[in-house]
XYZ file of C-alpha atoms in Angstrom:
554
model
C 0.432 23.526 -19.318
C 0.074 22.028 -15.806
C 0.711 18.527 -14.526
C -2.133 16.557 -12.905
C -1.763 14.483 -9.750
C -4.640 12.123 -8.981
C -4.925 11.497 -5.252
C -3.841 13.469 -2.172
C -2.755 10.700 0.130
C 0.906 10.175 0.972
C 1.890 9.406 -2.646
C -0.108 12.287 -4.089
C 1.042 14.874 -1.560
C 4.724 14.160 -2.026
C 4.233 14.108 -5.808
C 2.677 17.583 -5.701
C 5.533 18.780 -3.479
C 8.264 17.431 -5.771
C 6.634 18.769 -8.931
C 6.350 22.215 -7.345
C 9.998 22.101 -6.230
C 10.988 21.364 -9.816
C 9.088 24.431 -11.037
C 6.034 22.756 -12.526
C 2.505 24.070 -12.367
C 0.453 21.406 -10.570
C -3.214 20.645 -10.031
C -4.031 17.813 -7.653
C -7.362 16.018 -7.500
C -8.697 14.411 -4.318
C -12.202 12.977 -4.047
C -12.217 13.383 -0.255
C -12.528 16.661 1.664
C -9.053 16.568 3.234
C -5.550 15.283 2.483
C -4.597 11.858 3.750
C -6.131 9.406 1.295
C -6.546 5.928 2.731
C -5.439 7.172 6.168
C -8.674 9.137 6.599
C -10.840 6.903 8.795
C -14.406 6.510 7.543
C -17.061 4.511 9.372
C -18.997 4.144 6.108
C -18.646 0.949 4.085
C -19.530 -0.301 0.631
C -23.218 -1.157 0.296
C -22.054 -4.670 -0.655
C -19.739 -5.751 2.164
C -18.009 -8.257 -0.090
C -17.243 -5.550 -2.624
C -18.348 -7.823 -5.444
C -21.274 -5.908 -6.938
C -20.204 -3.492 -9.699
C -23.202 -1.268 -8.881
C -22.500 -1.021 -5.139
C -22.091 2.279 -3.351
C -18.329 2.493 -2.888
C -16.136 4.034 -0.226
C -12.434 4.694 -0.683
C -11.135 4.046 2.819
C -10.129 0.616 4.100
C -8.852 1.517 7.564
C -10.305 -0.075 10.683
C -10.687 1.857 13.899
C -7.853 0.363 15.941
C -5.312 -0.058 13.145
C -1.673 0.605 13.917
C 1.136 0.580 11.398
C 3.359 -2.485 11.175
C 6.466 -0.306 10.840
C 8.048 2.086 13.361
C 7.005 5.634 12.637
C 10.653 6.788 12.502
C 11.088 4.506 9.501
C 8.052 5.874 7.677
C 8.806 9.581 7.492
C 9.657 11.738 4.485
C 13.199 13.094 4.204
C 12.382 16.618 5.399
C 9.832 15.881 8.155
C 10.741 13.309 10.815
C 7.834 11.202 12.013
C 8.837 11.394 15.672
C 7.313 12.609 18.962
C 9.570 15.668 18.769
C 7.885 16.891 15.586
C 4.449 15.425 16.304
C 4.003 17.121 19.672
C 4.124 13.877 21.684
C 2.732 10.418 21.118
C 0.694 10.061 17.944
C -2.894 10.509 18.991
C -5.560 8.319 17.445
C -8.921 10.007 18.101
C -10.950 7.181 16.559
C -9.161 4.396 18.422
C -10.572 2.461 21.336
C -9.434 3.311 24.852
C -7.460 0.068 25.068
C -5.546 0.824 21.891
C -4.877 4.396 23.019
C -3.450 3.160 26.320
C -1.132 0.776 24.475
C 0.065 3.550 22.161
C 0.683 6.036 24.952
C 2.532 3.444 27.047
C 4.813 2.367 24.200
C 8.474 3.221 23.803
C 9.735 6.085 21.627
C 10.188 3.773 18.654
C 6.665 2.480 18.083
C 4.018 1.890 15.469
C 1.590 4.763 15.123
C -2.175 4.579 15.029
C -3.993 5.690 11.913
C -4.788 9.040 13.525
C -1.094 9.645 14.057
C -0.282 8.891 10.428
C -3.078 11.170 9.253
C -1.820 13.969 11.509
C 1.670 13.513 10.075
C 0.430 13.758 6.483
C -1.629 16.838 7.286
C 1.426 18.417 8.921
C 3.413 17.654 5.760
C 0.706 19.288 3.620
C 0.618 22.338 5.893
C 4.397 22.731 5.969
C 4.622 22.785 2.174
C 1.351 24.697 1.657
C -0.016 21.985 -0.610
C -3.733 22.548 0.010
C -3.861 25.445 -2.443
C -2.683 23.139 -5.238
C -5.294 20.411 -4.674
C -8.950 20.411 -5.697
C -10.665 18.532 -2.868
C -14.077 16.849 -3.148
C -13.255 16.311 -6.810
C -13.413 12.984 -8.601
C -11.490 12.300 -11.793
C -13.797 10.570 -14.265
C -11.472 10.221 -17.252
C -7.839 10.753 -18.150
C -7.503 10.296 -21.903
C -4.218 10.498 -23.852
C -4.111 13.131 -26.592
C -1.130 12.913 -28.976
C 0.516 16.306 -29.240
C 0.338 18.200 -32.507
C 2.876 17.305 -35.158
C 6.011 19.368 -35.006
C 6.240 19.551 -31.208
C 9.729 20.353 -30.066
C 11.935 17.444 -29.077
C 15.347 17.004 -27.566
C 17.876 14.339 -28.387
C 19.846 12.024 -26.129
C 22.432 9.407 -26.904
C 19.964 6.524 -26.678
C 16.926 7.544 -28.716
C 14.656 10.350 -29.759
C 13.626 11.949 -26.477
C 10.630 14.221 -26.107
C 10.744 17.450 -24.186
C 9.158 15.834 -21.141
C 11.949 13.306 -20.744
C 10.373 10.394 -22.579
C 12.451 8.263 -24.877
C 9.443 7.464 -27.027
C 9.697 8.200 -30.693
C 7.190 10.744 -31.897
C 5.523 13.632 -30.096
C 4.856 13.882 -26.385
C 1.517 12.620 -25.114
C -0.789 15.169 -23.530
C -3.856 14.358 -21.470
C -7.445 15.476 -21.286
C -8.772 15.058 -17.756
C -12.465 15.147 -16.945
C -13.397 15.757 -13.315
C -16.505 16.530 -11.307
C -17.121 18.324 -8.025
C -18.730 16.127 -5.353
C -21.250 17.165 -2.736
C -21.370 15.982 0.893
C -23.367 12.932 -0.202
C -20.663 11.934 -2.677
C -22.837 12.795 -5.676
C -21.880 15.174 -8.475
C -22.784 18.787 -7.738
C -22.204 20.178 -11.233
C -21.367 19.219 -14.780
C -17.966 17.600 -15.399
C -15.076 19.911 -16.240
C -12.442 19.288 -18.942
C -8.789 20.306 -18.557
C -5.642 19.561 -20.540
C -2.371 18.525 -18.922
C 1.157 17.776 -20.013
C 1.311 14.773 -17.706
C -0.764 12.707 -15.279
C 0.691 11.266 -12.080
C -1.462 8.422 -10.772
C -1.309 8.312 -6.970
C -4.783 7.098 -6.014
C -3.653 4.098 -3.963
C -4.540 0.441 -4.327
C -6.609 -0.429 -1.259
C -10.145 0.181 -2.494
C -11.004 -2.559 -5.003
C -11.333 -5.894 -3.127
C -9.831 -9.040 -4.556
C -12.039 -12.042 -3.791
C -11.296 -15.750 -4.099
C -13.699 -17.937 -6.044
C -14.965 -20.218 -3.263
C -17.506 -22.898 -4.260
C -20.770 -22.486 -2.370
C -20.221 -18.862 -1.381
C -23.484 -17.698 -2.961
C -25.615 -20.007 -0.783
C -23.666 -19.812 2.475
C -26.023 -18.313 5.130
C -23.536 -16.425 7.307
C -22.029 -12.967 6.985
C -19.326 -12.602 4.334
C -17.294 -9.428 3.972
C -13.971 -8.223 2.630
C -11.567 -6.567 5.052
C -11.980 -3.365 3.004
C -15.285 -3.001 4.879
C -14.094 -4.162 8.311
C -14.114 -1.359 10.874
C -14.671 -2.639 14.451
C -14.617 -6.064 16.152
C -17.712 -5.653 18.322
C -20.042 -6.909 15.572
C -18.484 -10.380 15.939
C -19.060 -10.837 19.671
C -19.456 -14.518 20.667
C -19.286 -15.683 17.052
C -17.152 -18.244 15.253
C -15.257 -16.219 12.656
C -13.151 -17.424 9.740
C -10.494 -14.990 8.516
C -9.240 -15.880 5.030
C -5.709 -14.731 4.268
C -2.656 -14.373 6.499
C -0.851 -11.303 5.250
C -0.725 -8.140 7.361
C -4.458 -7.452 7.523
C -5.361 -11.099 8.096
C -2.962 -11.502 11.012
C -4.132 -8.219 12.559
C -7.864 -8.719 12.049
C -7.856 -12.269 13.412
C -6.219 -11.094 16.638
C -8.485 -8.080 16.983
C -11.686 -10.056 16.380
C -10.526 -12.802 18.754
C -10.868 -10.354 21.654
C -14.669 -10.593 21.357
C -15.357 -13.722 19.262
C -15.816 -17.166 20.757
C -13.198 -18.512 18.360
C -11.370 -17.484 15.198
C -9.936 -19.629 12.425
C -7.378 -18.041 10.126
C -7.201 -19.917 6.831
C -4.353 -19.457 4.373
C -2.063 -21.067 1.845
C 1.046 -20.095 3.755
C 2.376 -18.129 6.715
C 4.723 -15.276 7.537
C 6.865 -17.547 9.680
C 7.578 -21.103 8.507
C 7.275 -22.315 12.117
C 3.658 -21.134 12.348
C 2.650 -23.622 9.682
C 3.659 -26.567 11.859
C 2.386 -25.309 15.241
C -1.160 -26.546 16.022
C -1.505 -24.586 19.279
C -4.159 -21.828 19.500
C -2.726 -18.325 19.755
C -3.805 -14.719 20.129
C -4.691 -12.558 23.158
C -7.206 -15.136 24.395
C -5.596 -18.229 22.851
C -8.700 -18.818 20.734
C -7.225 -18.431 17.221
C -6.255 -21.500 15.211
C -4.558 -21.864 11.833
C -5.982 -23.971 9.025
C -5.449 -24.633 5.359
C -7.324 -22.629 2.750
C -11.128 -22.621 2.592
C -12.132 -25.045 -0.153
C -15.942 -24.930 -0.024
C -18.860 -23.326 1.811
C -22.009 -25.322 2.605
C -25.655 -24.168 2.821
C -25.930 -25.369 6.437
C -23.275 -22.867 7.571
C -20.297 -25.198 7.577
C -16.923 -24.208 6.152
C -14.689 -26.819 4.545
C -10.922 -26.485 4.729
C -8.128 -28.188 2.845
C -6.538 -31.088 4.671
C -3.356 -29.315 5.597
C -1.060 -26.445 4.862
C 2.568 -26.167 3.908
C 4.793 -24.446 6.448
C 6.391 -22.174 3.861
C 5.904 -18.445 4.171
C 3.841 -16.330 1.792
C 5.486 -13.217 3.225
C 8.878 -14.539 2.160
C 7.326 -15.059 -1.277
C 9.817 -14.797 -4.078
C 12.806 -15.260 -1.767
C 11.590 -18.744 -0.815
C 10.768 -19.551 -4.403
C 14.334 -18.651 -5.331
C 15.511 -21.088 -2.668
C 13.551 -23.867 -4.376
C 10.673 -23.980 -1.921
C 7.157 -24.733 -3.144
C 4.977 -22.349 -1.150
C 1.557 -22.930 -2.733
C 1.084 -26.324 -1.097
C -2.345 -26.667 0.485
C -3.245 -30.349 0.712
C -1.587 -33.586 1.714
C -1.902 -34.731 -1.888
C 0.209 -31.847 -3.200
C 3.998 -32.302 -3.461
C 5.693 -30.086 -0.913
C 9.288 -29.232 -0.068
C 10.201 -28.248 3.475
C 12.097 -25.108 4.377
C 15.672 -26.091 5.257
C 16.071 -26.395 9.017
C 12.327 -26.289 9.735
C 10.409 -29.435 10.578
C 7.560 -30.181 8.177
C 4.163 -31.008 9.602
C 0.755 -30.329 8.100
C -1.809 -28.551 10.238
C -4.552 -30.865 11.413
C -8.171 -30.191 12.388
C -11.739 -30.925 11.343
C -12.254 -30.652 7.609
C -15.707 -29.144 8.218
C -16.594 -26.593 10.864
C -19.594 -24.346 11.435
C -18.953 -20.607 11.348
C -21.018 -17.452 11.710
C -18.948 -15.039 9.631
C -16.128 -14.937 7.097
C -13.784 -11.977 6.637
C -11.776 -12.137 3.412
C -8.381 -10.513 3.954
C -7.389 -11.435 0.424
C -5.890 -8.245 -0.896
C -6.871 -5.767 -3.563
C -6.831 -5.141 -7.290
C -5.244 -2.111 -8.908
C -8.179 -0.017 -10.081
C -7.922 3.092 -12.265
C -11.446 3.670 -13.531
C -10.393 6.998 -15.062
C -8.029 5.151 -17.430
C -10.607 2.616 -18.609
C -12.183 4.807 -21.303
C -9.252 4.568 -23.725
C -7.940 1.412 -25.368
C -4.288 2.329 -24.771
C -4.734 2.572 -20.991
C -7.771 0.409 -20.157
C -5.574 -2.689 -19.872
C -3.759 -1.132 -16.903
C -6.784 -1.364 -14.587
C -8.525 -4.138 -12.690
C -5.860 -6.789 -12.128
C -3.637 -7.793 -9.210
C -0.746 -6.169 -11.021
C -0.395 -3.337 -13.530
C 0.908 -5.006 -16.702
C 3.829 -3.881 -18.809
C 5.250 -1.102 -16.657
C 8.906 -0.147 -16.705
C 10.179 -0.225 -13.125
C 6.615 -0.270 -11.735
C 6.071 3.310 -12.929
C 5.977 3.949 -16.681
C 4.347 2.623 -19.845
C 7.384 2.461 -22.172
C 5.464 3.669 -25.240
C 4.070 6.665 -23.335
C 6.982 7.664 -21.121
C 6.787 9.912 -18.060
C 3.658 11.768 -19.167
C 1.795 8.915 -17.439
C 3.509 7.933 -14.199
C 2.414 5.700 -11.325
C 3.504 6.294 -7.736
C 3.016 3.710 -5.008
C 2.305 0.427 -6.799
C 4.939 -1.735 -5.030
C 4.027 -3.503 -1.798
C 5.906 -4.983 1.135
C 7.906 -1.779 1.288
C 8.471 1.226 3.522
C 6.047 3.376 1.549
C 6.555 7.089 2.171
C 10.325 7.295 1.473
C 9.893 5.287 -1.722
C 6.995 7.507 -2.832
C 9.270 10.510 -2.354
C 12.048 9.067 -4.504
C 9.565 8.095 -7.214
C 8.144 11.616 -7.192
C 11.606 13.184 -7.438
C 12.374 11.103 -10.522
C 9.045 11.930 -12.175
C 9.430 15.660 -11.535
C 12.911 15.684 -13.056
C 11.883 13.605 -16.043
C 9.137 16.113 -16.796
C 11.530 19.055 -16.492
C 14.199 17.417 -18.629
C 16.780 17.065 -15.851
C 16.478 13.279 -16.059
C 15.736 10.950 -18.934
C 14.379 7.448 -19.356
C 16.089 4.806 -21.508
C 14.864 4.135 -25.030
C 11.525 2.420 -25.534
C 13.312 -0.736 -26.663
C 15.499 -0.791 -23.561
C 12.528 -0.215 -21.244
C 10.549 -2.976 -22.932
C 13.509 -5.347 -22.625
C 13.932 -4.520 -18.936
C 10.222 -5.103 -18.319
C 10.268 -8.392 -20.226
C 13.232 -9.544 -18.134
C 11.283 -8.826 -14.942
C 8.351 -10.952 -16.103
C 10.699 -13.698 -17.266
C 12.265 -13.796 -13.819
C 8.845 -14.157 -12.181
C 7.978 -16.980 -14.563
C 11.267 -18.760 -13.935
C 10.649 -18.589 -10.205
C 7.106 -19.887 -10.552
C 5.772 -16.723 -8.942
C 2.191 -15.664 -9.763
C 1.697 -12.300 -11.464
C 0.284 -10.875 -8.251
C 3.902 -10.855 -7.043
C 4.866 -8.492 -9.873
C 5.069 -5.439 -7.583
C 6.142 -7.248 -4.388
C 9.554 -6.025 -3.253
C 10.475 -6.761 0.368
C 14.296 -6.730 0.508
C 14.474 -5.739 -3.170
C 13.041 -2.323 -2.289
C 16.444 -0.998 -1.206
C 18.091 -1.640 -4.565
C 15.041 -0.129 -6.279
C 15.233 2.948 -4.044
C 18.914 3.362 -4.899
C 18.065 3.104 -8.599
C 15.419 5.821 -8.195
C 17.940 8.145 -6.560
C 20.581 7.459 -9.214
C 18.088 7.956 -12.049
C 16.879 11.255 -10.581
C 20.364 12.736 -10.435
C 23.634 12.809 -8.482
C 22.304 15.391 -6.018
C 19.484 13.097 -4.823
C 20.532 11.404 -1.601
C 20.051 7.687 -1.112
C 18.324 6.414 2.004
C 20.620 5.986 5.026
C 21.755 2.531 6.126
C 19.727 2.536 9.343
C 16.480 2.313 7.359
C 17.019 -1.167 5.852
C 18.505 -2.280 9.186
C 15.427 -1.099 11.086
C 13.148 -2.692 8.483
C 14.905 -6.052 8.869
C 14.769 -5.805 12.656
C 11.066 -5.026 12.535
C 10.412 -8.141 10.461
C 12.384 -10.331 12.855
C 10.627 -8.745 15.829
C 7.232 -9.382 14.246
C 7.960 -13.041 13.616
C 9.321 -13.528 17.142
C 6.594 -11.550 18.945
C 3.528 -11.439 16.661
C 1.165 -10.367 19.451
C 3.272 -7.526 20.844
C 5.928 -6.449 18.346
C 4.440 -2.974 17.942
C 5.237 -2.052 21.537
C 8.735 -3.466 21.929
C 12.084 -2.823 20.295
C 15.248 -4.878 20.564
C 17.598 -3.348 17.964
C 19.286 -0.558 19.894
C 21.839 0.166 17.158
C 19.412 1.069 14.356
C 17.229 2.985 16.823
C 20.226 5.034 17.987
C 21.273 5.832 14.410
C 17.731 6.846 13.526
C 17.389 8.990 16.642
C 20.628 10.856 15.978
C 19.809 11.623 12.346
C 16.182 12.555 12.967
C 17.027 14.732 15.981
C 19.391 16.793 13.841
C 16.767 17.050 11.104
C 14.136 18.084 13.652
C 16.354 20.877 14.938
C 16.882 22.180 11.399
C 13.161 21.911 10.699
C 12.160 23.891 13.786
C 14.703 26.576 12.972
C 13.386 26.859 9.415
C 9.655 26.553 10.178
C 9.174 27.653 13.806
C 5.617 28.881 13.376
C 4.459 25.805 11.478
C 6.067 23.449 13.995
C 4.465 25.227 16.948
C 1.032 25.342 15.306
C 1.128 21.665 14.389
C 2.224 20.620 17.881
C -0.521 22.743 19.454
C -3.156 21.241 17.162
C -2.060 17.713 18.025
C -2.077 18.447 21.757
C -5.591 19.928 21.698
């Protein structure tokens, strides 16, 4: 019986590849017409720009036209396909990008942050190289994935920890199988035929988590007269020409969108609880390409006359540092002068000042997303996994202990280098399903999961930080490699070094970090390793490499 993979973005493609390498029969499902997932740029938006209406017409993509990655492309690549100019046929082209963005990309150094078109081209090259298209049903939406307990008497294997099913689970009892209902979609996104039912040994969930907007509950939002939208539906800045725009949220999308919109807006206010750099929280000076962006505390209320009310100040602690600052005893959710606040050691504490009320024309909520798995919501055992800012009860962000590897999630963690981690997750899943790897007992997995939640609670971290990793990603990646088997290589040391350098570069040069590089050592290590890999790749796949380079150059 085959394995199902839901989604054909980066996580889905590498999952299909690893399952095939392990000898599994695989059927992938992708609701779009091509591989690439969220990296496929779509000018269409939800019919409700806020993304609040449950009956809205929905789009999957969240990319805006001029987006560039916040990580060097060398850092992002899979283990067998370097994401470098040598394999990509030159600088990563971004057909949808503006001329200004394209000039910046083409003028950048070798180590740079690719545009969305470059990332999409890389993923399509990966799919071509491994001939993955034939294993994916495109324009196909999964409606339901329902667990079906296997018939009594199914064969099982034993390990030293617990009763282990043939698919690598340590659950007691028979392996869970799955009934998947899917439907073919037409060009208009509507069903073309009756839903189809198929049975699978396992379901790998790789549908991403950038489609279901998370919205704050702001008093007065329903009667505020200006434009309100979630960044999921932001595409281009031109719509905000000469306007006063409030951007809510200061994570990656908030910092990027506020700078991009400021190129055409009269002024931009970015409102947040906390900042990526502690120093930003105490600097009242406008910033951005035109020095017309200011930082404020969180939006506290919207008024019917178009005014926006902000909290009186904002702590200088950093949301991006998140759990690390909490571990250091820093209170980061400090938004008013009446709230107790501890300063970051060595950083002067000063609350941002400004008018408590200010008129605005538009608000863009860059407030993150919820994990949404509508196809799991039809069964009581899996419905609880969908719709929150974290996926509850998972062992190591991947498995429901009582179900085991027959339901596996790839790509839930955030603040990570995504593609290499997806690959390691997929390797582990493929080997669990073939029996070459095994999970701990249900009791041990539940205890490990409980310890993770207890640590969050002890740190005072909200549940939305459940899958946030940052520096913890490297230990997690090493665990994935160890769990998959001794022949699975761990990531080389230059990757965490380059990641750390990128973060420091971003904090020091927030307006231009994508086009400069100051860590020559990690860049040299990366270049040497990836050049050798590129040479091996071209020797092994000369025709594919030439065809991909020609397509990119055309």
